[in-house]
């Protein structure tokens, strides 16, 4: 069995993690801080943009791989994968632009992330329940 679609979104998420990691490195160099945030808000925000993605990626990507293995259509996998990536791009944008405050990017980024988690979890539970009825 191959996981071409979920493999694509795992790979694109990895590239996004690298991009956010490079942003953290840039802020660490700017503020000359090796560990922690040195009480620099800009660095703290950069660290949180990276950490928030890393906190959410495992469950979404695992659910996506399982949904693909269970037979979710390519169209739905791509739709959910695109929403996931869009959410994970606008969330750090909002966090940085608002200096850690309220911003539409943060709000919709997290809301869309949770929608994707809920949808993929529901799909996988649905596949299980469908299997029980067979």
Short mmCIF file of C-alpha atoms in Angstrom, two decimals:
data_model
loop_
_atom_site.label_atom_id
_atom_site.label_comp_id
_atom_site.label_asym_id
_atom_site.label_seq_id
_atom_site.Cartn_x
_atom_site.Cartn_y
_atom_site.Cartn_z
CA UNK A 1 0.00 0.00 0.00
CA UNK A 2 1.29 3.44 -0.85
CA UNK A 3 0.59 6.72 0.89
CA UNK A 4 1.22 9.17 -1.92
CA UNK A 5 -1.26 11.85 -0.87
CA UNK A 6 -0.56 11.85 2.86
CA UNK A 7 3.14 11.55 2.02
CA UNK A 8 2.84 14.80 0.09
CA UNK A 9 1.32 16.63 3.07
CA UNK A 10 3.82 15.13 5.52
CA UNK A 11 6.61 16.41 3.25
CA UNK A 12 5.08 19.87 2.78
CA UNK A 13 4.58 20.13 6.54
CA UNK A 14 8.23 19.19 7.04
CA UNK A 15 9.23 22.04 4.72
CA UNK A 16 7.04 24.42 6.71
CA UNK A 17 8.71 23.24 9.93
CA UNK A 18 12.09 23.95 8.37
CA UNK A 19 10.95 27.45 7.32
CA UNK A 20 9.73 28.24 10.84
CA UNK A 21 12.92 26.77 12.32
CA UNK A 22 14.97 29.09 10.13
CA UNK A 23 12.86 32.00 11.39
CA UNK A 24 13.67 30.99 14.98
CA UNK A 25 17.37 30.82 14.11
CA UNK A 26 17.17 34.29 12.55
CA UNK A 27 15.56 35.70 15.71
CA UNK A 28 18.08 33.89 17.95
CA UNK A 29 20.94 35.49 16.02
CA UNK A 30 19.28 38.89 16.06
CA UNK A 31 18.85 38.81 19.84
CA UNK A 32 22.00 36.74 20.54
CA UNK A 33 20.13 34.09 22.50
CA UNK A 34 21.09 30.41 22.38
CA UNK A 35 18.61 28.85 24.81
CA UNK A 36 15.15 30.07 25.75
CA UNK A 37 13.89 33.44 24.60
CA UNK A 38 16.09 35.75 26.65
CA UNK A 39 12.90 37.63 27.53
CA UNK A 40 12.70 38.96 23.95
CA UNK A 41 9.05 38.96 22.87
CA UNK A 42 9.98 38.72 19.18
CA UNK A 43 12.00 35.55 19.82
CA UNK A 44 9.31 34.11 22.09
CA UNK A 45 6.76 34.57 19.30
CA UNK A 46 9.07 32.94 16.75
CA UNK A 47 9.54 29.96 19.07
CA UNK A 48 5.77 29.63 19.54
CA UNK A 49 5.11 29.71 15.78
CA UNK A 50 7.41 26.73 15.36
CA UNK A 51 6.23 24.93 18.49
CA UNK A 52 2.54 25.30 17.67
CA UNK A 53 3.05 23.60 14.32
CA UNK A 54 5.13 20.86 15.88
CA UNK A 55 2.46 20.32 18.56
CA UNK A 56 -0.35 19.94 16.02
CA UNK A 57 1.39 18.18 13.12
CA UNK A 58 1.74 14.66 14.56
CA UNK A 59 -1.96 14.07 15.22
CA UNK A 60 -3.12 15.60 11.93
CA UNK A 61 -0.57 13.75 9.83
CA UNK A 62 -1.15 10.43 11.60
CA UNK A 63 -4.91 10.80 11.13
CA UNK A 64 -4.32 11.61 7.45
CA UNK A 65 -2.13 8.54 6.90
CA UNK A 66 -4.74 6.36 8.61
CA UNK A 67 -7.57 7.91 6.57
CA UNK A 68 -5.65 7.19 3.37
CA UNK A 69 -4.95 3.63 4.52
CA UNK A 70 -8.65 3.21 5.31
CA UNK A 71 -9.62 4.33 1.82
CA UNK A 72 -10.60 8.00 2.06
CA UNK A 73 -10.87 9.43 -1.44
CA UNK A 74 -7.97 11.35 -2.94
CA UNK A 75 -10.20 14.39 -3.36
CA UNK A 76 -11.03 14.52 0.37
CA UNK A 77 -7.41 13.89 1.34
CA UNK A 78 -6.28 16.80 -0.83
CA UNK A 79 -9.06 19.06 0.42
CA UNK A 80 -8.20 18.40 4.06
CA UNK A 81 -4.47 18.59 3.32
CA UNK A 82 -4.84 21.98 1.63
CA UNK A 83 -6.95 23.32 4.49
CA UNK A 84 -4.32 22.02 6.94
CA UNK A 85 -1.47 23.75 5.10
CA UNK A 86 -3.42 26.99 4.70
CA UNK A 87 -4.23 26.95 8.43
CA UNK A 88 -0.62 26.31 9.36
CA UNK A 89 0.57 29.20 7.17
CA UNK A 90 -1.93 31.81 8.38
CA UNK A 91 -1.50 30.91 12.07
CA UNK A 92 2.17 31.95 12.36
CA UNK A 93 1.48 34.93 10.08
CA UNK A 94 -1.16 36.13 12.54
CA UNK A 95 1.01 35.42 15.55
CA UNK A 96 3.92 37.44 14.15
CA UNK A 97 1.80 40.29 12.73
CA UNK A 98 -0.09 40.77 16.00
CA UNK A 99 3.06 40.52 18.13
CA UNK A 100 1.36 37.70 20.01
CA UNK A 101 -1.99 39.46 20.24
CA UNK A 102 -5.37 38.93 18.63
CA UNK A 103 -5.31 38.46 14.84
CA UNK A 104 -7.60 36.79 12.32
CA UNK A 105 -4.71 34.56 11.19
CA UNK A 106 -4.31 33.07 14.64
CA UNK A 107 -8.03 32.59 15.10
CA UNK A 108 -8.78 31.05 11.71
CA UNK A 109 -5.51 29.13 11.64
CA UNK A 110 -6.40 27.29 14.83
CA UNK A 111 -10.09 26.95 13.96
CA UNK A 112 -9.23 25.37 10.61
CA UNK A 113 -6.63 23.12 12.26
CA UNK A 114 -9.25 21.83 14.70
CA UNK A 115 -11.76 21.35 11.87
CA UNK A 116 -9.22 19.18 10.04
CA UNK A 117 -8.49 17.18 13.21
CA UNK A 118 -12.21 16.70 13.86
CA UNK A 119 -12.92 15.72 10.24
CA UNK A 120 -10.08 13.21 10.02
CA UNK A 121 -10.89 11.73 13.43
CA UNK A 122 -14.54 11.44 12.41
CA UNK A 123 -13.64 9.80 9.12
CA UNK A 124 -11.45 7.21 10.84
CA UNK A 125 -14.10 6.46 13.47
CA UNK A 126 -16.62 6.17 10.64
CA UNK A 127 -14.42 3.67 8.81
CA UNK A 128 -14.17 1.63 12.02
CA UNK A 129 -17.93 1.68 12.62
CA UNK A 130 -18.54 0.76 8.98
CA UNK A 131 -16.21 -2.19 9.40
CA UNK A 132 -18.18 -3.35 12.45
CA UNK A 133 -21.39 -3.36 10.43
CA UNK A 134 -19.92 -5.47 7.61
#
